Short mmCIF file of C-alpha atoms and ligand atoms in Angstrom, two decimals:
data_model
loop_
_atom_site.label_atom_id
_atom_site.label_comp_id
_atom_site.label_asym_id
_atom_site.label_seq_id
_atom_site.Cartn_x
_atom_site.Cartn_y
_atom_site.Cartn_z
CA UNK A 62 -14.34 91.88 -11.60
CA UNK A 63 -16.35 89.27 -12.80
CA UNK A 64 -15.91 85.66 -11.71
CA UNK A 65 -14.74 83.63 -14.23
CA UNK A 66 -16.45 80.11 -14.29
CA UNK A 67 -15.58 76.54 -16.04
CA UNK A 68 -18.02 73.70 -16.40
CA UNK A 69 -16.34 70.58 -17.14
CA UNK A 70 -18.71 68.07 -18.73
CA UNK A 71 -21.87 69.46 -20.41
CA UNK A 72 -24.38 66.53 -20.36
CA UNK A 73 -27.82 67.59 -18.67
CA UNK A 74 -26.45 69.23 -14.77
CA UNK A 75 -23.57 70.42 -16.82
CA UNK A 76 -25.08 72.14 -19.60
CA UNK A 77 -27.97 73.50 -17.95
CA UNK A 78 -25.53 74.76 -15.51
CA UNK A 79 -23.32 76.64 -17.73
CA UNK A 80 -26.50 77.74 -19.44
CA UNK A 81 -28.02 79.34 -16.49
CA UNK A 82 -24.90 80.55 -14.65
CA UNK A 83 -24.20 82.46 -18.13
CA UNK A 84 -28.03 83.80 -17.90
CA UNK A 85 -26.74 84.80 -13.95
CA UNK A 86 -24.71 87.48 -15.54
CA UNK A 87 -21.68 85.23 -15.14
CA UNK A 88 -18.54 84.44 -17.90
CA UNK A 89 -19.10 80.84 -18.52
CA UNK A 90 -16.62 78.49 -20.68
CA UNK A 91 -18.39 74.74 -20.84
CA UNK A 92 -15.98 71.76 -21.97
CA UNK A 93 -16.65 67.79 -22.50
CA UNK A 94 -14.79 65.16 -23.92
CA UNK A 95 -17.19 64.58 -26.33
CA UNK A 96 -16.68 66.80 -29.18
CA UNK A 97 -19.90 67.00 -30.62
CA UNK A 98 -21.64 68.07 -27.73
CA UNK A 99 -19.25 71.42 -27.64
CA UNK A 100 -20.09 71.21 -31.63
CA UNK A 101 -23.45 71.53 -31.26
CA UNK A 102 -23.37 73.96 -27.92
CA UNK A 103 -21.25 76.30 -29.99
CA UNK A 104 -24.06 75.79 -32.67
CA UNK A 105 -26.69 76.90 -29.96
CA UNK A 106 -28.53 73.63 -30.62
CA UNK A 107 -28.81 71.66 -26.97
CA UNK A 108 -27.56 67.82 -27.73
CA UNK A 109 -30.57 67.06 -25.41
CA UNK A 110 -34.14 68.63 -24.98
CA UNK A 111 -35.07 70.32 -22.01
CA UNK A 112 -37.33 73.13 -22.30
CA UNK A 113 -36.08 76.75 -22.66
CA UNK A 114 -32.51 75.49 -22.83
CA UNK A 115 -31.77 76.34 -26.78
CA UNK A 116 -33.57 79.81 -26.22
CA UNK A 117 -30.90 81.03 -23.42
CA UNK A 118 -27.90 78.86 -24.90
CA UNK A 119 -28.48 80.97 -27.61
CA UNK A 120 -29.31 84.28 -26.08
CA UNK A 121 -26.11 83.94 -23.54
CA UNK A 122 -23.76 82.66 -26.52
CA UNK A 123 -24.75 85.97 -28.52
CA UNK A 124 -24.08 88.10 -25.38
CA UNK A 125 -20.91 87.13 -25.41
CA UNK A 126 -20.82 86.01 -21.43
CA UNK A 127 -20.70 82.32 -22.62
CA UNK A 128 -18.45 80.21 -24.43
CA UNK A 129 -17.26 76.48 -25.17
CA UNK A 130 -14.10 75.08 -25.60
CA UNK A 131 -13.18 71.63 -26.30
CA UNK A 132 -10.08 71.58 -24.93
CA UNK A 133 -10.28 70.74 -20.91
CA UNK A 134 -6.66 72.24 -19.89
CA UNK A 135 -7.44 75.48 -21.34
CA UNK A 136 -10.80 75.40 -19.02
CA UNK A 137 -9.26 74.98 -16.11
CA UNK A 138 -6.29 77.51 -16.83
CA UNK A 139 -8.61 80.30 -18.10
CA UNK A 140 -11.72 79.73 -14.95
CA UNK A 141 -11.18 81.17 -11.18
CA UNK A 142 -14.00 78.56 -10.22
CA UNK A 143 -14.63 74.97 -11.61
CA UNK A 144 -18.30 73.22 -11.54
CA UNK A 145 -17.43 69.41 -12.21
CA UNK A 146 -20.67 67.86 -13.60
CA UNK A 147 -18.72 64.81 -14.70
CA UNK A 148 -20.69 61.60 -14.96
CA UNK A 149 -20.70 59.28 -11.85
CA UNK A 150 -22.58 55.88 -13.23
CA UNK A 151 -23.24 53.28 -11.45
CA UNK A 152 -21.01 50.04 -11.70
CA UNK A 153 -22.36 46.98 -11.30
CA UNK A 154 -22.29 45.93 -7.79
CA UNK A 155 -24.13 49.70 -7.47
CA UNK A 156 -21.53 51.78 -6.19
CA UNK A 157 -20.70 54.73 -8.19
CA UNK A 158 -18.23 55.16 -10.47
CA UNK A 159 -15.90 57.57 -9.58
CA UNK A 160 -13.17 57.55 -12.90
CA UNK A 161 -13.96 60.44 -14.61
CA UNK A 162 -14.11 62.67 -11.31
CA UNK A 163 -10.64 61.08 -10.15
CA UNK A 164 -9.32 62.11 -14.19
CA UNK A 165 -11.08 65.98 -14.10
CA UNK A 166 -9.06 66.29 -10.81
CA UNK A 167 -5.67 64.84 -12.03
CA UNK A 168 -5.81 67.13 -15.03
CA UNK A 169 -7.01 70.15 -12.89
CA UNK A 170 -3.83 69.41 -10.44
CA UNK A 171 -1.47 69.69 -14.32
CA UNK A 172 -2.86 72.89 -14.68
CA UNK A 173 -3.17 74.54 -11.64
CA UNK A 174 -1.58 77.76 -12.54
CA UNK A 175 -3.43 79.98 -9.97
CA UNK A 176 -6.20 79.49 -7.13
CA UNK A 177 -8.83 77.48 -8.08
CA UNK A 178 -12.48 77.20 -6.54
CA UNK A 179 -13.28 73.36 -7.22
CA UNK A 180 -17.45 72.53 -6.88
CA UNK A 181 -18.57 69.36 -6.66
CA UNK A 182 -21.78 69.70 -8.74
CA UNK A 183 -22.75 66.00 -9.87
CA UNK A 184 -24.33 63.71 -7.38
CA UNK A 185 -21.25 62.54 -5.74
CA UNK A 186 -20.76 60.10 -2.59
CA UNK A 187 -19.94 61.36 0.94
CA UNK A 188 -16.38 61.67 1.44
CA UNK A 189 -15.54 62.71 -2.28
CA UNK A 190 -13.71 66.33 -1.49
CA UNK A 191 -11.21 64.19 0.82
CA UNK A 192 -10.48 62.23 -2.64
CA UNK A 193 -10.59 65.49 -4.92
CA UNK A 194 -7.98 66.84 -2.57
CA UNK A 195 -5.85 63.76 -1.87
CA UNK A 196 -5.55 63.32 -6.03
CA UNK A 197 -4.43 67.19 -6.48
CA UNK A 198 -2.25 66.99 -3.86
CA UNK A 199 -0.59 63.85 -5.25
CA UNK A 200 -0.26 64.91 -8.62
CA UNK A 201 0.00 68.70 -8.66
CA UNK A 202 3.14 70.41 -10.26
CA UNK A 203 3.19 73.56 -8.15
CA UNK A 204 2.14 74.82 -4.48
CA UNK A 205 -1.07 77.14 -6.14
CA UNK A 206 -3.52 77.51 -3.65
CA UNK A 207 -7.20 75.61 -4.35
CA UNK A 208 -10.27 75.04 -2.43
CA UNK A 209 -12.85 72.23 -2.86
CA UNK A 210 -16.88 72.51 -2.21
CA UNK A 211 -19.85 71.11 -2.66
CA UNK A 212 -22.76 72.54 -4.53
CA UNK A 213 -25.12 69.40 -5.46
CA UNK A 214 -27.81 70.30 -8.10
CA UNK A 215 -31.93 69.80 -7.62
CA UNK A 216 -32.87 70.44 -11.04
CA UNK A 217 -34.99 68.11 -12.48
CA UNK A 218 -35.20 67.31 -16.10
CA UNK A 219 -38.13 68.67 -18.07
CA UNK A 220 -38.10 71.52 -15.99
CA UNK A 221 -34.19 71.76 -15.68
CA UNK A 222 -33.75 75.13 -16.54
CA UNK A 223 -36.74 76.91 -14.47
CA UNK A 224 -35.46 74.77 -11.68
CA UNK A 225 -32.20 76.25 -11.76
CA UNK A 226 -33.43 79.76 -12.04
CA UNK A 227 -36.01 79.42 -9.32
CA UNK A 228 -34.16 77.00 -6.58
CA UNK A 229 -35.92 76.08 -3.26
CA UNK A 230 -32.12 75.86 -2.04
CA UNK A 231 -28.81 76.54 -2.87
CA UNK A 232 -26.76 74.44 -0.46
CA UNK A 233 -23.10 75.27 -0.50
CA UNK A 234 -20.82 72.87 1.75
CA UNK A 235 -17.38 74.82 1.93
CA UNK A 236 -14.07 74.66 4.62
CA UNK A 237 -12.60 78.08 3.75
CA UNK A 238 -14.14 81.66 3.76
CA UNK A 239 -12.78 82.34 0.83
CA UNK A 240 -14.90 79.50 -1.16
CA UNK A 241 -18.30 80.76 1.03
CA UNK A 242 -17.82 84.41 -0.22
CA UNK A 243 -17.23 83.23 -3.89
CA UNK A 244 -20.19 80.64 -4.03
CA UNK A 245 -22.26 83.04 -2.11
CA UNK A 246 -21.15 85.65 -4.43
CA UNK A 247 -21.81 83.19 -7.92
CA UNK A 248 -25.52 83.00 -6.11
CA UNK A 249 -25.80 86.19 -4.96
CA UNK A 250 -29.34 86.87 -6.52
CA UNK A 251 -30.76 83.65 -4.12
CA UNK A 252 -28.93 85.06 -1.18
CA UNK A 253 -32.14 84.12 0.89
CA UNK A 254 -31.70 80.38 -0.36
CA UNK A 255 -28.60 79.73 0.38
CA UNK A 256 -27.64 77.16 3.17
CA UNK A 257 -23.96 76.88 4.37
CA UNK A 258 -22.42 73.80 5.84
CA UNK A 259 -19.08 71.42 5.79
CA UNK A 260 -18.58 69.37 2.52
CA UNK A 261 -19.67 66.24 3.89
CA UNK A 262 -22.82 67.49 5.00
CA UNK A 263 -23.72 68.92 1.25
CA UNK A 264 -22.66 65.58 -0.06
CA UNK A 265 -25.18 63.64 1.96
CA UNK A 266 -27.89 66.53 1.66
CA UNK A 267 -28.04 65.74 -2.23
CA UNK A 268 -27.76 61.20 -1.77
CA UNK A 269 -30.38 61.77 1.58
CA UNK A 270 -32.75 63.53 -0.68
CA UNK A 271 -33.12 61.67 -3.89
CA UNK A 272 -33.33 58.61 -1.57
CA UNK A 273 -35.88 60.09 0.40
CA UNK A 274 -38.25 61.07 -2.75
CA UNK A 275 -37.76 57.64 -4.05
CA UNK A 276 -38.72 56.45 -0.67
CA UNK A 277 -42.16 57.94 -1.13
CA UNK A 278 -42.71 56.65 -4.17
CA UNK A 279 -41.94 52.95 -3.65
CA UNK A 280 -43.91 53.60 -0.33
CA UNK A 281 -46.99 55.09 -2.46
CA UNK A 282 -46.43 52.01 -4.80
CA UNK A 283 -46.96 49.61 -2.08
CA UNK A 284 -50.36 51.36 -0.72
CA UNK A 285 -51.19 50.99 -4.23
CA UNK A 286 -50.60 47.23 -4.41
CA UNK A 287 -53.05 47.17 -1.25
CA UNK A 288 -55.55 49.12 -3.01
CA UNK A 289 -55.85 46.93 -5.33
CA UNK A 290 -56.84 43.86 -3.11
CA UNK A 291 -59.17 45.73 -1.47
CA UNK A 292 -61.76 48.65 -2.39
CA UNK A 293 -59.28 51.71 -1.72
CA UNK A 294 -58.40 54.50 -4.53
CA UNK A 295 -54.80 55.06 -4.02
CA UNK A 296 -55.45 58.62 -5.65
CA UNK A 297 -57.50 59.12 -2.64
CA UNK A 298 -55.08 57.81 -0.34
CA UNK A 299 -52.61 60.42 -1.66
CA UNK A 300 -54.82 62.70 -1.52
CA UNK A 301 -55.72 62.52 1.88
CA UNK A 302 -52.23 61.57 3.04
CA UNK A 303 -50.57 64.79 1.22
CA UNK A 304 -52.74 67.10 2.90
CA UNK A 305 -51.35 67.21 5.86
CA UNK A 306 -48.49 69.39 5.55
CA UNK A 307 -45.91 67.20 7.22
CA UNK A 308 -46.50 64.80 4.43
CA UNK A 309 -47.30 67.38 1.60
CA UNK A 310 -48.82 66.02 -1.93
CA UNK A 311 -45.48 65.75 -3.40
CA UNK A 312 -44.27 62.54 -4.85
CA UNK A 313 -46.77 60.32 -3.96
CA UNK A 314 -47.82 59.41 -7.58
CA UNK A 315 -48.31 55.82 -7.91
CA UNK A 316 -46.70 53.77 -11.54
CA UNK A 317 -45.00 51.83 -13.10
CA UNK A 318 -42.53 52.85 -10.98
CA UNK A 319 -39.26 55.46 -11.02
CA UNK A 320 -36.49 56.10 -13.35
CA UNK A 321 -33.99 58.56 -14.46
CA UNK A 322 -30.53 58.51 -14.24
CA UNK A 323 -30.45 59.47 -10.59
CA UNK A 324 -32.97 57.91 -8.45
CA UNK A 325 -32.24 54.40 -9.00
CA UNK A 326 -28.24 54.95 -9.24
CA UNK A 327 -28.27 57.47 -5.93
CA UNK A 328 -30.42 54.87 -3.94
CA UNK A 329 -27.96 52.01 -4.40
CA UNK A 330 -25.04 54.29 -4.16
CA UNK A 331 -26.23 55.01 -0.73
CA UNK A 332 -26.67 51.51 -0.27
CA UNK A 333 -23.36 51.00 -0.52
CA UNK A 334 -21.91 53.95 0.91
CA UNK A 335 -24.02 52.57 4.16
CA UNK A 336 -22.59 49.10 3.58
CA UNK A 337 -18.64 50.64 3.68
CA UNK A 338 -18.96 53.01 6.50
CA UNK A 339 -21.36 50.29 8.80
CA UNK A 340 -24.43 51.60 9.03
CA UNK A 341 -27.42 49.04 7.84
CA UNK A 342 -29.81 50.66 5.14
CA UNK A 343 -31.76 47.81 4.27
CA UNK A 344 -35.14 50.47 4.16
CA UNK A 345 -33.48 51.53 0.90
CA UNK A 346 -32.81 48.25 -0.53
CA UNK A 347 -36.56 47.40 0.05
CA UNK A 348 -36.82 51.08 -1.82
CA UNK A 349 -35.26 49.59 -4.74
CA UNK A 350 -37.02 46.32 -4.59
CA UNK A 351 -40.48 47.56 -4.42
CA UNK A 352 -39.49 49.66 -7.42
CA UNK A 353 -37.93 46.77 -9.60
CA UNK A 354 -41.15 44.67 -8.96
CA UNK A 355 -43.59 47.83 -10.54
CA UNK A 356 -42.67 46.14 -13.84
CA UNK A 357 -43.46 42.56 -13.27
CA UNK A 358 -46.71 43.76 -11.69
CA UNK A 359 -47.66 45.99 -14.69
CA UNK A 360 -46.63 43.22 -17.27
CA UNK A 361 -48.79 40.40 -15.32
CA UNK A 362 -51.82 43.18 -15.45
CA UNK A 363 -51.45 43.09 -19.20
CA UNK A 364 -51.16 39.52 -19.17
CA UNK A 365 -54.13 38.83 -16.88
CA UNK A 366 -56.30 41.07 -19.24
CA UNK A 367 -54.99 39.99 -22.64
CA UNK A 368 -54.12 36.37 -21.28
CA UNK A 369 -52.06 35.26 -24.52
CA UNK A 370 -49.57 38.05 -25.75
CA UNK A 371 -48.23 36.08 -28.96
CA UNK A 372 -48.43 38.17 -31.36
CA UNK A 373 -51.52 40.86 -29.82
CA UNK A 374 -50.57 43.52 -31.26
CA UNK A 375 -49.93 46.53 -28.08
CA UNK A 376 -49.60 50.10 -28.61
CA UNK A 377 -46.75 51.49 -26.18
CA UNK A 378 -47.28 55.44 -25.28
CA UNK A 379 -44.53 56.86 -23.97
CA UNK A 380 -40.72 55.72 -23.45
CA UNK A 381 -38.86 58.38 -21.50
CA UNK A 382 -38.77 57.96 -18.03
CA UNK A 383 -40.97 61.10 -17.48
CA UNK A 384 -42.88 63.66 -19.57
CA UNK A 385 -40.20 66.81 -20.92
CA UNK A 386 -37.77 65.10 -21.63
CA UNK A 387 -35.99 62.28 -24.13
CA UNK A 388 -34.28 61.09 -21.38
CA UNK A 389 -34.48 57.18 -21.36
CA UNK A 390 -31.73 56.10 -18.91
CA UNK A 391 -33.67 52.96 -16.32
CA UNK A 392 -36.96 54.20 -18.26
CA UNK A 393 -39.42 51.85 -17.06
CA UNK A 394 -40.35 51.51 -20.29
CA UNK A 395 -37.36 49.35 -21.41
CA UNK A 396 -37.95 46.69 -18.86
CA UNK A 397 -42.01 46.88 -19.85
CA UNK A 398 -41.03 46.46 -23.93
CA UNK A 399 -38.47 43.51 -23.13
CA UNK A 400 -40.93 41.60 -21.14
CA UNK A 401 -43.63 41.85 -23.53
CA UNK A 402 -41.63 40.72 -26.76
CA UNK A 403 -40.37 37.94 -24.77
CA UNK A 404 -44.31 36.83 -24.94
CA UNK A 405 -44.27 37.14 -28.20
CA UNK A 406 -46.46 40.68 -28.94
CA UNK A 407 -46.28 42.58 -31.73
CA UNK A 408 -45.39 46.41 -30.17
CA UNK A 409 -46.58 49.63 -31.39
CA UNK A 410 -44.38 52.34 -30.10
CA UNK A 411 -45.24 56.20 -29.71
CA UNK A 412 -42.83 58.97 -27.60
CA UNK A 413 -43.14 62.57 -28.23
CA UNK A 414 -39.33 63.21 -27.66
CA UNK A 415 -37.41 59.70 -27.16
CA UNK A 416 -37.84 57.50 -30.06
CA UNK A 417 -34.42 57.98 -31.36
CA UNK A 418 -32.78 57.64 -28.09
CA UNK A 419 -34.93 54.25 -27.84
CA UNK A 420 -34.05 53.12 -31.55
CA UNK A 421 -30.73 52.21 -30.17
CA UNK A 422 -31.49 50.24 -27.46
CA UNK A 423 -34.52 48.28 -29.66
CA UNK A 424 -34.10 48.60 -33.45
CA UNK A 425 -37.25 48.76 -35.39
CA UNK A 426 -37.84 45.03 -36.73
CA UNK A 427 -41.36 44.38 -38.12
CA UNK A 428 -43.61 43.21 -37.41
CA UNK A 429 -42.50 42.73 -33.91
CA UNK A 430 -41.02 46.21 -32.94
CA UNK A 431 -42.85 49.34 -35.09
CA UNK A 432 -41.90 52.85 -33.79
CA UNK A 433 -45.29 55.39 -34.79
CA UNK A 434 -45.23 58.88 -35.71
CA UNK A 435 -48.10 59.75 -33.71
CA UNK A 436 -49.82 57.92 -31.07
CA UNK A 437 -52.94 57.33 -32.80
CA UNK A 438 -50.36 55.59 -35.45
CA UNK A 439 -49.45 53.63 -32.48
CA UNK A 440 -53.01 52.58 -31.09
CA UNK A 441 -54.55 51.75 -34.63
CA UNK A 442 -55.56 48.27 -34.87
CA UNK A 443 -54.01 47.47 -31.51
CA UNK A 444 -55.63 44.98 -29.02
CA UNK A 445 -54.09 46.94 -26.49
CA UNK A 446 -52.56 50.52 -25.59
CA UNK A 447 -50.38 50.85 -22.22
CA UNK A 448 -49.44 54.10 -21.30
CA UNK A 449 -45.75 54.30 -19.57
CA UNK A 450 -45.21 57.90 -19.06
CA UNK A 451 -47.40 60.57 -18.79
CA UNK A 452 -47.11 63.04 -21.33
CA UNK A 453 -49.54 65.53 -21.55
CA UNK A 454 -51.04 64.65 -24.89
CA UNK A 455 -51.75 61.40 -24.19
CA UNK A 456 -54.35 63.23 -21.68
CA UNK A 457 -55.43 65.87 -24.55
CA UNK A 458 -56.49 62.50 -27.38
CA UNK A 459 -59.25 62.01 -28.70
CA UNK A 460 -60.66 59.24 -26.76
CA UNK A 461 -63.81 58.89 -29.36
CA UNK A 462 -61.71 58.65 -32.16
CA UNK A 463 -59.45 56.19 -30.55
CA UNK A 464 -62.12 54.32 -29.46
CA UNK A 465 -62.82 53.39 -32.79
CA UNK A 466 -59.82 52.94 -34.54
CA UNK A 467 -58.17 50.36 -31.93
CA UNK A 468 -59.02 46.72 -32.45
CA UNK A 469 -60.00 45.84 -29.01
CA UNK A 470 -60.83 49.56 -27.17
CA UNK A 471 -58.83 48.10 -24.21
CA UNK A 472 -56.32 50.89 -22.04
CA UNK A 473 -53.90 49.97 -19.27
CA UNK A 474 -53.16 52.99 -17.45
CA UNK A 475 -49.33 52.60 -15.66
CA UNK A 476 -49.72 56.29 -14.49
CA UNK A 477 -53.51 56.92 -13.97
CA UNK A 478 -53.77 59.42 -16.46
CA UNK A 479 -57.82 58.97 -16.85
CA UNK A 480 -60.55 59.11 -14.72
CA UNK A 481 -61.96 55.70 -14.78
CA UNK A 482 -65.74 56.25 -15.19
CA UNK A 483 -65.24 58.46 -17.88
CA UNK A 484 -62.85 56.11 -19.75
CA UNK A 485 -65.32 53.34 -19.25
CA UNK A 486 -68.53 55.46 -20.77
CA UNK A 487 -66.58 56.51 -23.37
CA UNK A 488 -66.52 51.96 -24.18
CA UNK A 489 -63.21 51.42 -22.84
CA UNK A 490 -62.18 48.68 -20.74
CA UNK A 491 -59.85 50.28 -18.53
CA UNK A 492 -57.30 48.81 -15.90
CA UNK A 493 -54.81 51.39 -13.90
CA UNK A 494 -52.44 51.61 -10.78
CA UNK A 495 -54.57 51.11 -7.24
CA UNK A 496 -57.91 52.22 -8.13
CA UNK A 497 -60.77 50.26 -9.67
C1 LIG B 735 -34.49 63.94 -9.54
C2 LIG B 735 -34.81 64.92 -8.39
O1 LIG B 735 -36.21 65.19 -8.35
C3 LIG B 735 -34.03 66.22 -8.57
O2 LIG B 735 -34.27 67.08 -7.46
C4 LIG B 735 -32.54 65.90 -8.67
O3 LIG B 735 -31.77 67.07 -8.89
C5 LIG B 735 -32.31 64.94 -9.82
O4 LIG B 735 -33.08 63.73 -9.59
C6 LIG B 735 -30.83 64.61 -9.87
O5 LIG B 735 -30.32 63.99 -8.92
O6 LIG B 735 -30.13 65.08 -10.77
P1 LIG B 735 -35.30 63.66 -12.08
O7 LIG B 735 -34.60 62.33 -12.03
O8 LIG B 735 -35.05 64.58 -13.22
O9 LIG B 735 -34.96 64.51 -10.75
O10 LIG B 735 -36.86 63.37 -12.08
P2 LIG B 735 -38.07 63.38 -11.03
O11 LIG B 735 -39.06 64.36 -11.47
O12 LIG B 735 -37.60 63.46 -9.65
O13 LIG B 735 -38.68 61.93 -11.31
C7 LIG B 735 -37.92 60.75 -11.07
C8 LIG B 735 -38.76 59.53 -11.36
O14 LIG B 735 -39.76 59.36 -10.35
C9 LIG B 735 -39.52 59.57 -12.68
O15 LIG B 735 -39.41 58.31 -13.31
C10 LIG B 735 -40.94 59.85 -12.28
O16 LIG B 735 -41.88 59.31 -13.19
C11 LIG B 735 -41.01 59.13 -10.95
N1 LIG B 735 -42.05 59.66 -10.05
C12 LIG B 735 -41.96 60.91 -9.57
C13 LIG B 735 -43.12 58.84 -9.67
O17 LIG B 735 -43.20 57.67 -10.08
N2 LIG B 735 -44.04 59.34 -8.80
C14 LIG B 735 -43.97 60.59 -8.31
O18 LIG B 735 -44.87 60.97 -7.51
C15 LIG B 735 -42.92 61.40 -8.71
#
């Protein structure tokens, strides 16, 4: 019989999620309280882009093995197993925000009308099962039997979708045999990635590794403010530091710094989970500081080579926080653009995929703000061009063509895209991250 699954809350875990458990062979049902993302799931049009997602949304909606519903009750009274992928944002003091995983379990506890498998799949803190159950157990109108796990997700976005059909582990934290055999039966075809422990120990797995990537790259960042007192290549440095296989080449990309919508939030959260259970983790806060301060140090670099910004005119490439996605949530870019029309510049921006996401948070307002359909739009008559994230095509211009049509043929490299020499005997004046 197969295992019928809901997904309660479709934005990028949950979606891709319901997406890919469907493509599993499973019978999916996603739900969300916003309507229009069911609207357009039932549409088979993705409310966000990830790559490959609309192809098997659509494939798995027309083989009849998934489905969306935008009432929540129904989910949980239809599904055997339920993969919360409920937001968890960060509030201000950093902790996260745990309101709309405390409301999914209130309502599942109203409608528990038979067993229920509940999986923790959003980044959650330690210690969130004990609340799941203590909730259900409050407010729950008959003695059903349930069963809590963990099951935190490693997809990235951009690559969401092969991620979650090609995982390096599955990690299932569980307290009954019952929930092992289902998850391990839900996973079945990654048997030989599967690692099984207690709830609290797949909890931390997910926090303990998001911290520790973002570790490496605010530790990468701060060779990379070395390297550029002194005559090192911080490329090099990676280089030579990633080879050996206990460090591996992973991650150690120096910037402008990390975004997304879970490094920066899970960092802090652990923060703070540290701060309420005792235990000191002031190597994360340092984490988060060197990361803040990639901004400041990019903006003075444009400052120190333009001197006055007042109205330069500077061409902006790329506003999501990474390439393959429109994702803009603690984009580096945001913090870059607000610094620089403080001083006055006239900006020039140019995304691929995120321009509408990044209308709302800066309208377009001439002559200070223009968004560009292309990025040569964006670099024409421009004194400057940054780039902010490294989309492939910003690698693939036409450096001889923009060589001539920018004002002052002057690039400032946040994510070391170009090779320096080559840059420079192409007529560029060229300025990146750790490197001369
Ligand atoms: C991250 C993790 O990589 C996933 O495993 C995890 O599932 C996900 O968070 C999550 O918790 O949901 P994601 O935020 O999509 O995934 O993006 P990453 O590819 O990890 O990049 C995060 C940020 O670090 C980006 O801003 C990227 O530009 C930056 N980065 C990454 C660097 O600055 N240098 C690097 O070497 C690598």
């Amino acid at each position: 019989m197969k295992i019928k699954i809901g997904v309660i809350g479709t934005g990028y875990v949950g979606l891709v999620t319901a997406v890919c458990l469907a493509e599993l062979g499973h019978q999916v049902v996603g739900t969300d309280v916003v309507k229009e993302k069911i609207d357009f799931a039932l549409a088979g049009r993705p409310h966000i882009y990830e790559p490959g997602l609309e192809e098997l949304l659509q494939k798995n909606l027309k083989r009849g093995n998934l489905n969306f519903y935008h009432d929540l009750d129904k989910t949980i009274q239809d599904s055997d197993v339920l993969f919360v992928c409920v937001s968890t944002p960060q509030l201000a003091d950093g902790r996260a925000d745990m309101t709309y995983v405390e409301g999914v379990s209130r309502r599942i506890a109203d409608n528990l009308n038979s067993y229920k498998l509940i999986v923790e799949k959003s980044t959650v803190p330690v210690r969130t099962s004990a609340w799941i159950k203590r909730v259900i157990n409050l407010y729950r109108k008959n003695a059903e039997n349930y069963d809590v796990a963990s099951n935190p997700e490693f997809l990235r976005e951009g690559s969401a979708v092969h991620d979650f059909l090609n995982p390096d582990r599955i990690i299932i934290g569980v307290e009954s045999e019952k929930a092992e055999k289902i998850l391990c039966q839900i996973y079945q075809k990654f048997a030989d990635k599967i690692l099984v422990t207690n709830i609290d120990t797949a909890e931390l797995i997910k926090h303990a590794s998001n911290s520790f990537l973002a570790m490496k790259i605010s530790f990468i960042n701060l060779i990379s403010e070395l390297c550029e007192k002194t005559e090192a290549d911080v490329e090099l440095v990676a280089r030579g530091m990633g080879l050996d296989p206990r460090i591996g080449p992973q991650f150690l990309k120096a910037g402008v710094g990390y975004g997304g919508s879970c490094f920066p939030k899970d960092v802090r959260a652990l923060i703070h989970i540290g701060e309420e259970m005792g235990v000191d983790f002031s190597l994360l806060k340092e984490v988060d500081k060197i990361n803040t301060r990639r901004i400041y140090i990019f903006v003075n670099k444009v400052k120190q080579v333009l001197w006055v910004l007042r109205e330069k005119k500077i061409a902006v490439l790329g506003l999501s926080f990474k390439p393959q996605t429109d994702d803009i949530r603690n984009a580096p870019s945001i913090e870059v653009i607000r610094e620089l029309k403080k001083e006055g510049a006239y900006l020039r921006l140019y995304d691929p995929q995120a321009i509408a996401n990044m209308k709302k948070i800066f309208p377009e307002q001439e002559p200070d703000l223009v968004y560009c359909p292309s990025a040569y739009e964006a670099l024409e008559g421009a004194n400057a061009g940054l780039i902010i994230t490294e989309w492939p095509e910003f690698q693939n211009l036409d450096l001889r063509k923009v060589e001539t049509i920018m004002s002052n043929p002057i690039l400032i490299d946040g994510r070391n895209i170009f090779e320096p020499a080559e840059v420079r005997k192409m007529g560029f004046e060229y300025y990146s991250i750790g490197r001369k």
